[in-house]
PDB file of C-alpha atoms and ligand atoms in Angstrom:
ATOM      1  CA  UNK A   1     199.349 156.913 129.483  1.00  0.00           C
ATOM      2  CA  UNK A   2     199.388 155.513 133.093  1.00  0.00           C
ATOM      3  CA  UNK A   3     202.254 155.117 134.704  1.00  0.00           C
ATOM      4  CA  UNK A   4     205.082 155.891 132.694  1.00  0.00           C
ATOM      5  CA  UNK A   5     208.606 155.555 133.377  1.00  0.00           C
ATOM      6  CA  UNK A   6     210.423 158.311 135.367  1.00  0.00           C
ATOM      7  CA  UNK A   7     213.738 158.756 134.116  1.00  0.00           C
ATOM      8  CA  UNK A   8     216.743 161.407 134.489  1.00  0.00           C
ATOM      9  CA  UNK A   9     218.644 162.051 132.560  1.00  0.00           C
ATOM     10  CA  UNK A  10     222.415 162.937 134.246  1.00  0.00           C
ATOM     11  CA  UNK A  11     225.062 164.637 132.786  1.00  0.00           C
ATOM     12  CA  UNK A  12     228.063 166.486 134.409  1.00  0.00           C
ATOM     13  CA  UNK A  13     228.154 168.520 131.665  1.00  0.00           C
ATOM     14  CA  UNK A  14     231.652 170.304 131.657  1.00  0.00           C
ATOM     15  CA  UNK A  15     232.759 169.900 127.782  1.00  0.00           C
ATOM     16  CA  UNK A  16     230.250 171.249 126.083  1.00  0.00           C
ATOM     17  CA  UNK A  17     230.495 174.154 128.148  1.00  0.00           C
ATOM     18  CA  UNK A  18     233.689 174.583 128.122  1.00  0.00           C
ATOM     19  CA  UNK A  19     234.939 173.138 124.451  1.00  0.00           C
ATOM     20  CA  UNK A  20     233.319 174.856 121.423  1.00  0.00           C
ATOM     21  CA  UNK A  21     233.896 171.849 119.293  1.00  0.00           C
ATOM     22  CA  UNK A  22     232.050 169.998 121.704  1.00  0.00           C
ATOM     23  CA  UNK A  23     229.435 172.106 122.249  1.00  0.00           C
ATOM     24  CA  UNK A  24     228.794 172.460 117.810  1.00  0.00           C
ATOM     25  CA  UNK A  25     227.882 168.479 118.452  1.00  0.00           C
ATOM     26  CA  UNK A  26     225.655 168.829 121.400  1.00  0.00           C
ATOM     27  CA  UNK A  27     225.031 172.900 121.761  1.00  0.00           C
ATOM     28  CA  UNK A  28     222.047 171.231 123.997  1.00  0.00           C
ATOM     29  CA  UNK A  29     224.380 169.109 126.094  1.00  0.00           C
ATOM     30  CA  UNK A  30     224.772 165.180 125.614  1.00  0.00           C
ATOM     31  CA  UNK A  31     221.804 164.811 128.474  1.00  0.00           C
ATOM     32  CA  UNK A  32     219.544 167.030 126.053  1.00  0.00           C
ATOM     33  CA  UNK A  33     220.620 165.250 122.916  1.00  0.00           C
ATOM     34  CA  UNK A  34     219.449 161.746 125.481  1.00  0.00           C
ATOM     35  CA  UNK A  35     216.233 163.905 126.199  1.00  0.00           C
ATOM     36  CA  UNK A  36     215.464 165.158 122.657  1.00  0.00           C
ATOM     37  CA  UNK A  37     214.896 161.264 121.568  1.00  0.00           C
ATOM     38  CA  UNK A  38     213.698 159.676 124.486  1.00  0.00           C
ATOM     39  CA  UNK A  39     210.536 161.967 124.527  1.00  0.00           C
ATOM     40  CA  UNK A  40     209.441 160.962 121.073  1.00  0.00           C
ATOM     41  CA  UNK A  41     208.212 157.944 123.688  1.00  0.00           C
ATOM     42  CA  UNK A  42     204.970 158.566 125.253  1.00  0.00           C
ATOM     43  CA  UNK A  43     205.948 155.536 128.044  1.00  0.00           C
ATOM     44  CA  UNK A  44     208.588 158.462 129.589  1.00  0.00           C
ATOM     45  CA  UNK A  45     208.826 161.200 131.520  1.00  0.00           C
ATOM     46  CA  UNK A  46     211.758 161.837 131.392  1.00  0.00           C
ATOM     47  CA  UNK A  47     213.973 165.242 132.740  1.00  0.00           C
ATOM     48  CA  UNK A  48     217.763 166.520 132.846  1.00  0.00           C
ATOM     49  CA  UNK A  49     220.081 167.160 135.909  1.00  0.00           C
ATOM     50  CA  UNK A  50     223.718 168.623 135.759  1.00  0.00           C
ATOM     51  CA  UNK A  51     226.367 168.380 138.237  1.00  0.00           C
ATOM     52  CA  UNK A  52     226.531 172.136 138.750  1.00  0.00           C
ATOM     53  CA  UNK A  53     222.761 172.158 139.459  1.00  0.00           C
ATOM     54  CA  UNK A  54     221.639 172.324 143.359  1.00  0.00           C
ATOM     55  CA  UNK A  55     222.637 169.694 145.019  1.00  0.00           C
ATOM     56  CA  UNK A  56     224.180 167.947 141.938  1.00  0.00           C
ATOM     57  CA  UNK A  57     221.458 168.045 140.227  1.00  0.00           C
ATOM     58  CA  UNK A  58     219.779 165.595 142.594  1.00  0.00           C
ATOM     59  CA  UNK A  59     218.035 166.883 146.194  1.00  0.00           C
ATOM     60  CA  UNK A  60     216.037 164.235 147.206  1.00  0.00           C
ATOM     61  CA  UNK A  61     212.102 164.990 145.611  1.00  0.00           C
ATOM     62  CA  UNK A  62     214.711 164.732 142.045  1.00  0.00           C
ATOM     63  CA  UNK A  63     215.988 161.051 143.222  1.00  0.00           C
ATOM     64  CA  UNK A  64     212.966 159.478 145.038  1.00  0.00           C
ATOM     65  CA  UNK A  65     210.919 160.137 142.370  1.00  0.00           C
ATOM     66  CA  UNK A  66     213.481 158.675 140.358  1.00  0.00           C
ATOM     67  CA  UNK A  67     212.569 155.138 137.921  1.00  0.00           C
ATOM     68  CA  UNK A  68     215.628 155.145 136.025  1.00  0.00           C
ATOM     69  CA  UNK A  69     218.743 156.858 136.447  1.00  0.00           C
ATOM     70  CA  UNK A  70     220.935 157.495 133.378  1.00  0.00           C
ATOM     71  CA  UNK A  71     224.523 158.986 134.019  1.00  0.00           C
ATOM     72  CA  UNK A  72     226.911 160.549 131.814  1.00  0.00           C
ATOM     73  CA  UNK A  73     230.530 161.680 133.111  1.00  0.00           C
ATOM     74  CA  UNK A  74     233.715 161.755 132.321  1.00  0.00           C
ATOM     75  CA  UNK A  75     236.105 164.828 133.056  1.00  0.00           C
ATOM     76  CA  UNK A  76     235.079 165.109 136.689  1.00  0.00           C
ATOM     77  CA  UNK A  77     234.239 161.765 138.304  1.00  0.00           C
ATOM     78  CA  UNK A  78     236.169 163.299 141.338  1.00  0.00           C
ATOM     79  CA  UNK A  79     233.647 166.263 141.883  1.00  0.00           C
ATOM     80  CA  UNK A  80     230.528 163.321 142.709  1.00  0.00           C
ATOM     81  CA  UNK A  81     229.949 164.289 146.499  1.00  0.00           C
ATOM     82  CA  UNK A  82     229.933 160.231 147.924  1.00  0.00           C
ATOM     83  CA  UNK A  83     226.877 160.828 150.567  1.00  0.00           C
ATOM     84  CA  UNK A  84     225.783 161.231 146.699  1.00  0.00           C
ATOM     85  CA  UNK A  85     226.576 157.965 145.387  1.00  0.00           C
ATOM     86  CA  UNK A  86     225.782 156.077 148.517  1.00  0.00           C
ATOM     87  CA  UNK A  87     222.023 157.244 148.160  1.00  0.00           C
ATOM     88  CA  UNK A  88     222.001 156.872 144.788  1.00  0.00           C
ATOM     89  CA  UNK A  89     222.949 152.939 145.668  1.00  0.00           C
ATOM     90  CA  UNK A  90     220.472 152.751 148.482  1.00  0.00           C
ATOM     91  CA  UNK A  91     217.854 153.770 145.001  1.00  0.00           C
ATOM     92  CA  UNK A  92     219.195 150.834 142.952  1.00  0.00           C
ATOM     93  CA  UNK A  93     219.527 148.517 145.961  1.00  0.00           C
ATOM     94  CA  UNK A  94     216.355 149.359 147.975  1.00  0.00           C
ATOM     95  CA  UNK A  95     214.205 150.783 145.613  1.00  0.00           C
ATOM     96  CA  UNK A  96     214.541 148.647 142.204  1.00  0.00           C
ATOM     97  CA  UNK A  97     215.968 152.088 140.753  1.00  0.00           C
ATOM     98  CA  UNK A  98     217.189 151.193 137.764  1.00  0.00           C
ATOM     99  CA  UNK A  99     221.016 152.252 136.916  1.00  0.00           C
ATOM    100  CA  UNK A 100     221.608 152.581 133.054  1.00  0.00           C
ATOM    101  CA  UNK A 101     225.395 153.865 133.076  1.00  0.00           C
ATOM    102  CA  UNK A 102     226.934 156.042 129.074  1.00  0.00           C
ATOM    103  CA  UNK A 103     230.034 155.363 127.499  1.00  0.00           C
ATOM    104  CA  UNK A 104     233.060 156.622 130.308  1.00  0.00           C
ATOM    105  CA  UNK A 105     230.288 156.459 133.457  1.00  0.00           C
ATOM    106  CA  UNK A 106     232.848 152.693 133.844  1.00  0.00           C
ATOM    107  CA  UNK A 107     234.751 154.547 135.972  1.00  0.00           C
ATOM    108  CA  UNK A 108     232.414 156.770 137.655  1.00  0.00           C
ATOM    109  CA  UNK A 109     231.333 156.569 141.350  1.00  0.00           C
ATOM    110  CA  UNK A 110     227.624 155.409 141.259  1.00  0.00           C
ATOM    111  CA  UNK A 111     228.513 152.935 138.168  1.00  0.00           C
ATOM    112  CA  UNK A 112     231.489 151.002 140.621  1.00  0.00           C
ATOM    113  CA  UNK A 113     229.519 152.097 143.501  1.00  0.00           C
ATOM    114  CA  UNK A 114     226.675 149.916 142.479  1.00  0.00           C
ATOM    115  CA  UNK A 115     228.909 147.275 140.626  1.00  0.00           C
ATOM    116  CA  UNK A 116     231.852 146.340 142.271  1.00  0.00           C
ATOM    117  CA  UNK A 117     234.276 147.143 140.083  1.00  0.00           C
ATOM    118  CA  UNK A 118     237.207 149.456 139.589  1.00  0.00           C
ATOM    119  CA  UNK A 119     235.851 150.045 135.865  1.00  0.00           C
ATOM    120  CA  UNK A 120     239.210 150.639 134.349  1.00  0.00           C
ATOM    121  CA  UNK A 121     240.518 148.820 130.793  1.00  0.00           C
ATOM    122  CA  UNK A 122     242.483 149.299 127.646  1.00  0.00           C
ATOM    123  CA  UNK A 123     242.623 152.647 125.962  1.00  0.00           C
ATOM    124  CA  UNK A 124     243.637 153.981 122.836  1.00  0.00           C
ATOM    125  CA  UNK A 125     242.865 156.479 119.985  1.00  0.00           C
ATOM    126  CA  UNK A 126     239.558 157.109 118.350  1.00  0.00           C
ATOM    127  CA  UNK A 127     238.780 154.539 115.974  1.00  0.00           C
ATOM    128  CA  UNK A 128     236.101 152.787 113.001  1.00  0.00           C
ATOM    129  CA  UNK A 129     234.106 150.266 115.729  1.00  0.00           C
ATOM    130  CA  UNK A 130     231.705 148.440 114.776  1.00  0.00           C
ATOM    131  CA  UNK A 131     229.908 146.707 117.809  1.00  0.00           C
ATOM    132  CA  UNK A 132     228.151 142.925 117.484  1.00  0.00           C
ATOM    133  CA  UNK A 133     224.565 141.866 119.248  1.00  0.00           C
ATOM    134  CA  UNK A 134     225.637 139.043 120.732  1.00  0.00           C
ATOM    135  CA  UNK A 135     221.867 138.127 122.415  1.00  0.00           C
ATOM    136  CA  UNK A 136     219.476 138.898 120.522  1.00  0.00           C
ATOM    137  CA  UNK A 137     217.170 137.512 122.202  1.00  0.00           C
ATOM    138  CA  UNK A 138     217.427 140.106 125.801  1.00  0.00           C
ATOM    139  CA  UNK A 139     214.622 143.250 125.499  1.00  0.00           C
ATOM    140  CA  UNK A 140     217.881 145.531 125.307  1.00  0.00           C
ATOM    141  CA  UNK A 141     218.757 144.244 121.616  1.00  0.00           C
ATOM    142  CA  UNK A 142     214.731 144.087 120.916  1.00  0.00           C
ATOM    143  CA  UNK A 143     214.869 145.784 116.998  1.00  0.00           C
ATOM    144  CA  UNK A 144     218.862 146.153 116.617  1.00  0.00           C
ATOM    145  CA  UNK A 145     220.653 143.808 113.434  1.00  0.00           C
ATOM    146  CA  UNK A 146     223.527 141.465 113.741  1.00  0.00           C
ATOM    147  CA  UNK A 147     225.499 144.728 114.039  1.00  0.00           C
ATOM    148  CA  UNK A 148     225.321 148.605 114.197  1.00  0.00           C
ATOM    149  CA  UNK A 149     228.192 150.252 112.517  1.00  0.00           C
ATOM    150  CA  UNK A 150     228.949 153.051 114.785  1.00  0.00           C
ATOM    151  CA  UNK A 151     232.146 154.677 112.513  1.00  0.00           C
ATOM    152  CA  UNK A 152     234.447 156.763 115.033  1.00  0.00           C
ATOM    153  CA  UNK A 153     234.683 156.138 118.409  1.00  0.00           C
ATOM    154  CA  UNK A 154     236.355 156.252 121.467  1.00  0.00           C
ATOM    155  CA  UNK A 155     238.351 153.253 121.617  1.00  0.00           C
ATOM    156  CA  UNK A 156     238.228 150.884 124.949  1.00  0.00           C
ATOM    157  CA  UNK A 157     239.005 147.688 125.414  1.00  0.00           C
ATOM    158  CA  UNK A 158     240.366 144.542 127.073  1.00  0.00           C
ATOM    159  CA  UNK A 159     240.443 143.904 129.667  1.00  0.00           C
ATOM    160  CA  UNK A 160     237.701 146.492 130.393  1.00  0.00           C
ATOM    161  CA  UNK A 161     238.144 145.230 135.319  1.00  0.00           C
ATOM    162  CA  UNK A 162     233.994 144.967 135.604  1.00  0.00           C
ATOM    163  CA  UNK A 163     232.884 141.945 137.523  1.00  0.00           C
ATOM    164  CA  UNK A 164     231.918 138.959 134.581  1.00  0.00           C
ATOM    165  CA  UNK A 165     228.114 140.829 133.292  1.00  0.00           C
ATOM    166  CA  UNK A 166     225.356 138.814 134.233  1.00  0.00           C
ATOM    167  CA  UNK A 167     224.376 139.563 130.201  1.00  0.00           C
ATOM    168  CA  UNK A 168     226.237 140.062 127.894  1.00  0.00           C
ATOM    169  CA  UNK A 169     224.667 142.070 125.243  1.00  0.00           C
ATOM    170  CA  UNK A 170     226.767 143.738 122.674  1.00  0.00           C
ATOM    171  CA  UNK A 171     230.631 142.733 121.682  1.00  0.00           C
ATOM    172  CA  UNK A 172     232.949 145.773 119.993  1.00  0.00           C
ATOM    173  CA  UNK A 173     235.309 145.302 117.512  1.00  0.00           C
ATOM    174  CA  UNK A 174     237.571 147.903 116.766  1.00  0.00           C
ATOM    175  CA  UNK A 175     239.827 148.724 113.967  1.00  0.00           C
ATOM    176  CA  UNK A 176     242.954 148.153 115.444  1.00  0.00           C
ATOM    177  CA  UNK A 177     242.138 144.266 116.880  1.00  0.00           C
ATOM    178  CA  UNK A 178     240.701 145.438 120.096  1.00  0.00           C
ATOM    179  CA  UNK A 179     237.733 143.972 121.533  1.00  0.00           C
ATOM    180  CA  UNK A 180     235.029 145.240 124.484  1.00  0.00           C
ATOM    181  CA  UNK A 181     232.366 143.944 126.165  1.00  0.00           C
ATOM    182  CA  UNK A 182     230.295 147.104 124.981  1.00  0.00           C
ATOM    183  CA  UNK A 183     227.062 146.355 126.096  1.00  0.00           C
ATOM    184  CA  UNK A 184     226.807 144.605 129.856  1.00  0.00           C
ATOM    185  CA  UNK A 185     223.769 144.152 132.203  1.00  0.00           C
ATOM    186  CA  UNK A 186     223.625 143.422 136.278  1.00  0.00           C
ATOM    187  CA  UNK A 187     221.070 142.109 139.129  1.00  0.00           C
ATOM    188  CA  UNK A 188     222.027 144.715 142.602  1.00  0.00           C
ATOM    189  CA  UNK A 189     220.097 144.392 144.884  1.00  0.00           C
ATOM    190  CA  UNK A 190     216.531 144.903 143.837  1.00  0.00           C
ATOM    191  CA  UNK A 191     218.002 147.079 141.052  1.00  0.00           C
ATOM    192  CA  UNK A 192     219.108 146.726 137.683  1.00  0.00           C
ATOM    193  CA  UNK A 193     222.003 148.040 135.731  1.00  0.00           C
ATOM    194  CA  UNK A 194     222.284 148.926 131.776  1.00  0.00           C
ATOM    195  CA  UNK A 195     226.504 149.667 130.915  1.00  0.00           C
ATOM    196  CA  UNK A 196     226.738 151.151 127.679  1.00  0.00           C
ATOM    197  CA  UNK A 197     229.676 152.045 126.441  1.00  0.00           C
ATOM    198  CA  UNK A 198     229.235 153.909 121.903  1.00  0.00           C
ATOM    199  CA  UNK A 199     228.533 157.987 123.204  1.00  0.00           C
ATOM    200  CA  UNK A 200     232.092 159.277 123.815  1.00  0.00           C
ATOM    201  CA  UNK A 201     231.948 163.497 123.451  1.00  0.00           C
ATOM    202  CA  UNK A 202     233.591 164.069 120.186  1.00  0.00           C
ATOM    203  CA  UNK A 203     231.555 161.941 118.531  1.00  0.00           C
ATOM    204  CA  UNK A 204     228.386 161.463 116.838  1.00  0.00           C
ATOM    205  CA  UNK A 205     226.762 158.480 118.138  1.00  0.00           C
ATOM    206  CA  UNK A 206     223.936 159.732 120.269  1.00  0.00           C
ATOM    207  CA  UNK A 207     222.457 160.813 116.515  1.00  0.00           C
ATOM    208  CA  UNK A 208     222.457 156.813 115.635  1.00  0.00           C
ATOM    209  CA  UNK A 209     218.848 155.474 115.533  1.00  0.00           C
ATOM    210  CA  UNK A 210     220.365 152.163 116.691  1.00  0.00           C
ATOM    211  CA  UNK A 211     222.365 153.824 119.508  1.00  0.00           C
ATOM    212  CA  UNK A 212     218.895 155.421 120.825  1.00  0.00           C
ATOM    213  CA  UNK A 213     216.538 152.586 120.512  1.00  0.00           C
ATOM    214  CA  UNK A 214     219.441 150.523 122.713  1.00  0.00           C
ATOM    215  CA  UNK A 215     219.168 153.321 125.420  1.00  0.00           C
ATOM    216  CA  UNK A 216     215.093 153.179 125.250  1.00  0.00           C
ATOM    217  CA  UNK A 217     215.248 149.609 125.317  1.00  0.00           C
ATOM    218  CA  UNK A 218     217.807 149.715 128.034  1.00  0.00           C
ATOM    219  CA  UNK A 219     215.281 152.241 129.921  1.00  0.00           C
ATOM    220  CA  UNK A 220     212.288 149.865 129.810  1.00  0.00           C
ATOM    221  CA  UNK A 221     214.424 147.026 131.179  1.00  0.00           C
ATOM    222  CA  UNK A 222     215.975 148.938 133.877  1.00  0.00           C
ATOM    223  CA  UNK A 223     212.868 150.254 135.406  1.00  0.00           C
ATOM    224  CA  UNK A 224     211.885 148.722 138.481  1.00  0.00           C
ATOM    225  CA  UNK A 225     209.341 145.886 139.093  1.00  0.00           C
ATOM    226  CA  UNK A 226     206.772 146.210 140.882  1.00  0.00           C
ATOM    227  CA  UNK A 227     207.120 144.955 144.691  1.00  0.00           C
ATOM    228  CA  UNK A 228     204.945 143.646 146.152  1.00  0.00           C
ATOM    229  CA  UNK A 229     206.055 144.410 149.664  1.00  0.00           C
ATOM    230  CA  UNK A 230     209.016 146.955 151.317  1.00  0.00           C
ATOM    231  CA  UNK A 231     212.669 146.369 152.479  1.00  0.00           C
ATOM    232  CA  UNK A 232     212.350 145.196 155.498  1.00  0.00           C
ATOM    233  CA  UNK A 233     216.259 144.627 157.004  1.00  0.00           C
ATOM    234  CA  UNK A 234     216.331 140.280 156.649  1.00  0.00           C
ATOM    235  CA  UNK A 235     215.257 139.967 160.666  1.00  0.00           C
ATOM    236  CA  UNK A 236     214.831 136.376 160.278  1.00  0.00           C
ATOM    237  CA  UNK A 237     212.918 136.131 163.742  1.00  0.00           C
ATOM    238  CA  UNK A 238     210.283 139.254 162.521  1.00  0.00           C
ATOM    239  CA  UNK A 239     210.281 137.846 159.604  1.00  0.00           C
ATOM    240  CA  UNK A 240     208.942 133.991 160.895  1.00  0.00           C
ATOM    241  CA  UNK A 241     206.664 134.952 162.625  1.00  0.00           C
TER     242      UNK A 241
HETATM  243 ZN1   ZN B 301     235.137 159.388 125.725  1.00  0.00          ZN
END
């Protein structure tokens, strides 16, 4: 198929190496698991990258040939190079690269920089989560039932310090009464951003068929538009003559 969407699944890949119990759930790493289920779709071309790879996994030739960057980070947000964060932001704002922030990427440097937020939230212990589909007309929720029972997940709760989402796709209920905006979209510059909460390293959400479909739909939605002109510097004197 022509014009496959080029996806890079980036993972800090630390829990899986340092904790046997996490490696047992994701033996190929979370990024390997995400690649495996996305590889079932022949309209995607998927590669993986990790924090400890050369250039933190995203040298220019990788980043500049990525249509959608998926990001999972948790314990090593601070280790991500600030110059890399600015390169990612520029790719989103100027080139329209999609950014899919998974789970604890709400506190990652790229998500906070691209969206403009502290990313802070209310946190508690793992609880039963039911995720409700509140925008069934959206491309990302296509094929997703009115609710998805995720079993045990890490509790993320409101208030969640994000700008008002452009679209709110999912709201989650947790058994001790908390609620959370678990699926949100943003438009930033020429790019699109999808934040999606399920995916704690000690839980099995990435094996859930609906989580997998939502992330596939999210990649398709976040892929860049076919822009008619290169990004310019908005110099009105040039644009009008
Ligand atoms: Zn977590």
